[in-house]
């Protein structure tokens, strides 16, 4: 199957234009329709891409036999009804983050995709950056060893959202990356979250998430709308090496440190105990070469490939559900003053 796939972008607001631009530039796709409730906005975006027609009626888009798939870039509360309608109409579906406004709604989307044998993909854009693809590769090949900790910071002087708090606005990026690079995906035992609203905005403007992982590892995520400086950094420490991803440093986004702590064991009187002396390993630091590719372009290529190959996308509906279940537990924990809340992650389908 070499012909391009027909697609409609539903939602011409903030994220829709980015999707439309990359779909229009891709040889895998034929951008047929821009759909938005605002006819002027739909027409303005369609005019930027010759061949795309503006539309305000979603039902008309879903009834069009030339449309193979839809890309949804609308408010999160509309994702589930739009996606389920598209899947029932025989269309493959790509949805911007978060996949839905609740884990239950996201699971209904997965059920619809499974029943109709169609692809449901979460647009976890950061997972398709060259840096994150390299991180996934390094962890998979054992370059870092067993993971001990993951520490992520995503802070800036950002727009305070009217409908979601800082956890739901910023943390999906970090959580989706953790889900993508960890061999078993994001499966924390529980979540502890503390949020603060020092401005009196009515929702948390800064917050901290702590996620105990299997094997004694722990992940920590710091998100903040109020910082005067912008930081996008993740540190992943392993038993062999530690990796630092600085997304705001284009000259050296990734640094791998052969440095760490070695704790030797001694046997005394037949019982093992930690040695009194800790040894520190001070080795080389290196920076992997990364290609320059736009993440959204890679992501829409993966969407097309998953459709043509009849397989789940690398960031499928299940990945979206795992992120949502962590966010829901974080909301409950923050409401309870930071007490740990168990996370219900669905078991993988065999």
mmCIF file of N, CA and C in Angstrom, residues 153-159 166 169-170 205 223-232 248:
data_model
loop_
_atom_site.group_PDB
_atom_site.id
_atom_site.type_symbol
_atom_site.label_atom_id
_atom_site.label_comp_id
_atom_site.label_asym_id
_atom_site.label_seq_id
_atom_site.Cartn_x
_atom_site.Cartn_y
_atom_site.Cartn_z
ATOM 1 N N UNK A 153 12.230 17.931 35.522
ATOM 2 C CA UNK A 153 11.841 19.301 35.859
ATOM 3 C C UNK A 153 11.282 19.967 34.608
ATOM 4 N N UNK A 154 10.064 20.479 34.723
ATOM 5 C CA UNK A 154 9.421 21.189 33.607
ATOM 6 C C UNK A 154 8.785 22.449 34.193
ATOM 7 N N UNK A 155 9.528 23.530 34.164
ATOM 8 C CA UNK A 155 9.066 24.767 34.795
ATOM 9 C C UNK A 155 9.261 25.945 33.841
ATOM 10 N N UNK A 156 8.397 26.938 33.963
ATOM 11 C CA UNK A 156 8.497 28.159 33.171
ATOM 12 C C UNK A 156 7.443 29.141 33.654
ATOM 13 N N UNK A 157 7.543 30.373 33.183
ATOM 14 C CA UNK A 157 6.510 31.369 33.450
ATOM 15 C C UNK A 157 5.444 31.165 32.385
ATOM 16 N N UNK A 158 4.493 30.286 32.667
ATOM 17 C CA UNK A 158 3.573 29.819 31.632
ATOM 18 C C UNK A 158 2.171 30.339 31.792
ATOM 19 N N UNK A 159 1.358 30.010 30.827
ATOM 20 C CA UNK A 159 -0.043 30.414 30.813
ATOM 21 C C UNK A 159 -0.824 29.567 31.812
ATOM 22 N N UNK A 166 -1.754 22.546 36.929
ATOM 23 C CA UNK A 166 -0.427 22.397 36.337
ATOM 24 C C UNK A 166 -0.059 20.926 36.129
ATOM 25 N N UNK A 169 -1.696 19.921 32.878
ATOM 26 C CA UNK A 169 -1.185 20.693 31.746
ATOM 27 C C UNK A 169 0.228 20.271 31.354
ATOM 28 N N UNK A 170 1.137 20.168 32.318
ATOM 29 C CA UNK A 170 2.550 19.939 32.011
ATOM 30 C C UNK A 170 3.025 18.511 32.245
ATOM 31 N N UNK A 205 -0.777 25.691 40.749
ATOM 32 C CA UNK A 205 0.093 26.344 39.763
ATOM 33 C C UNK A 205 1.511 25.780 39.781
ATOM 34 N N UNK A 223 6.670 20.302 38.286
ATOM 35 C CA UNK A 223 6.041 21.150 37.267
ATOM 36 C C UNK A 223 5.658 22.485 37.902
ATOM 37 N N UNK A 224 5.742 23.556 37.113
ATOM 38 C CA UNK A 224 5.559 24.883 37.697
ATOM 39 C C UNK A 224 5.228 25.893 36.597
ATOM 40 N N UNK A 225 4.157 26.650 36.786
ATOM 41 C CA UNK A 225 3.799 27.736 35.863
ATOM 42 C C UNK A 225 4.408 29.071 36.280
ATOM 43 N N UNK A 226 5.033 29.155 37.442
ATOM 44 C CA UNK A 226 5.390 30.443 38.033
ATOM 45 C C UNK A 226 6.878 30.756 38.001
ATOM 46 N N UNK A 227 7.695 29.864 37.467
ATOM 47 C CA UNK A 227 9.138 30.084 37.468
ATOM 48 C C UNK A 227 9.536 31.152 36.446
ATOM 49 N N UNK A 228 10.381 32.119 36.820
ATOM 50 C CA UNK A 228 10.824 33.121 35.849
ATOM 51 C C UNK A 228 11.787 32.559 34.816
ATOM 52 N N UNK A 229 12.377 31.407 35.105
ATOM 53 C CA UNK A 229 13.271 30.759 34.153
ATOM 54 C C UNK A 229 12.632 29.482 33.639
ATOM 55 N N UNK A 230 12.952 29.127 32.428
ATOM 56 C CA UNK A 230 12.403 27.929 31.792
ATOM 57 C C UNK A 230 13.431 26.808 31.876
ATOM 58 N N UNK A 231 12.997 25.677 32.405
ATOM 59 C CA UNK A 231 13.858 24.501 32.516
ATOM 60 C C UNK A 231 13.109 23.297 31.966
ATOM 61 N N UNK A 232 13.780 22.536 31.112
ATOM 62 C CA UNK A 232 13.247 21.282 30.571
ATOM 63 C C UNK A 232 14.368 20.249 30.690
ATOM 64 N N UNK A 248 16.628 22.189 26.307
ATOM 65 C CA UNK A 248 16.856 23.573 25.887
ATOM 66 C C UNK A 248 18.288 23.828 25.455
#
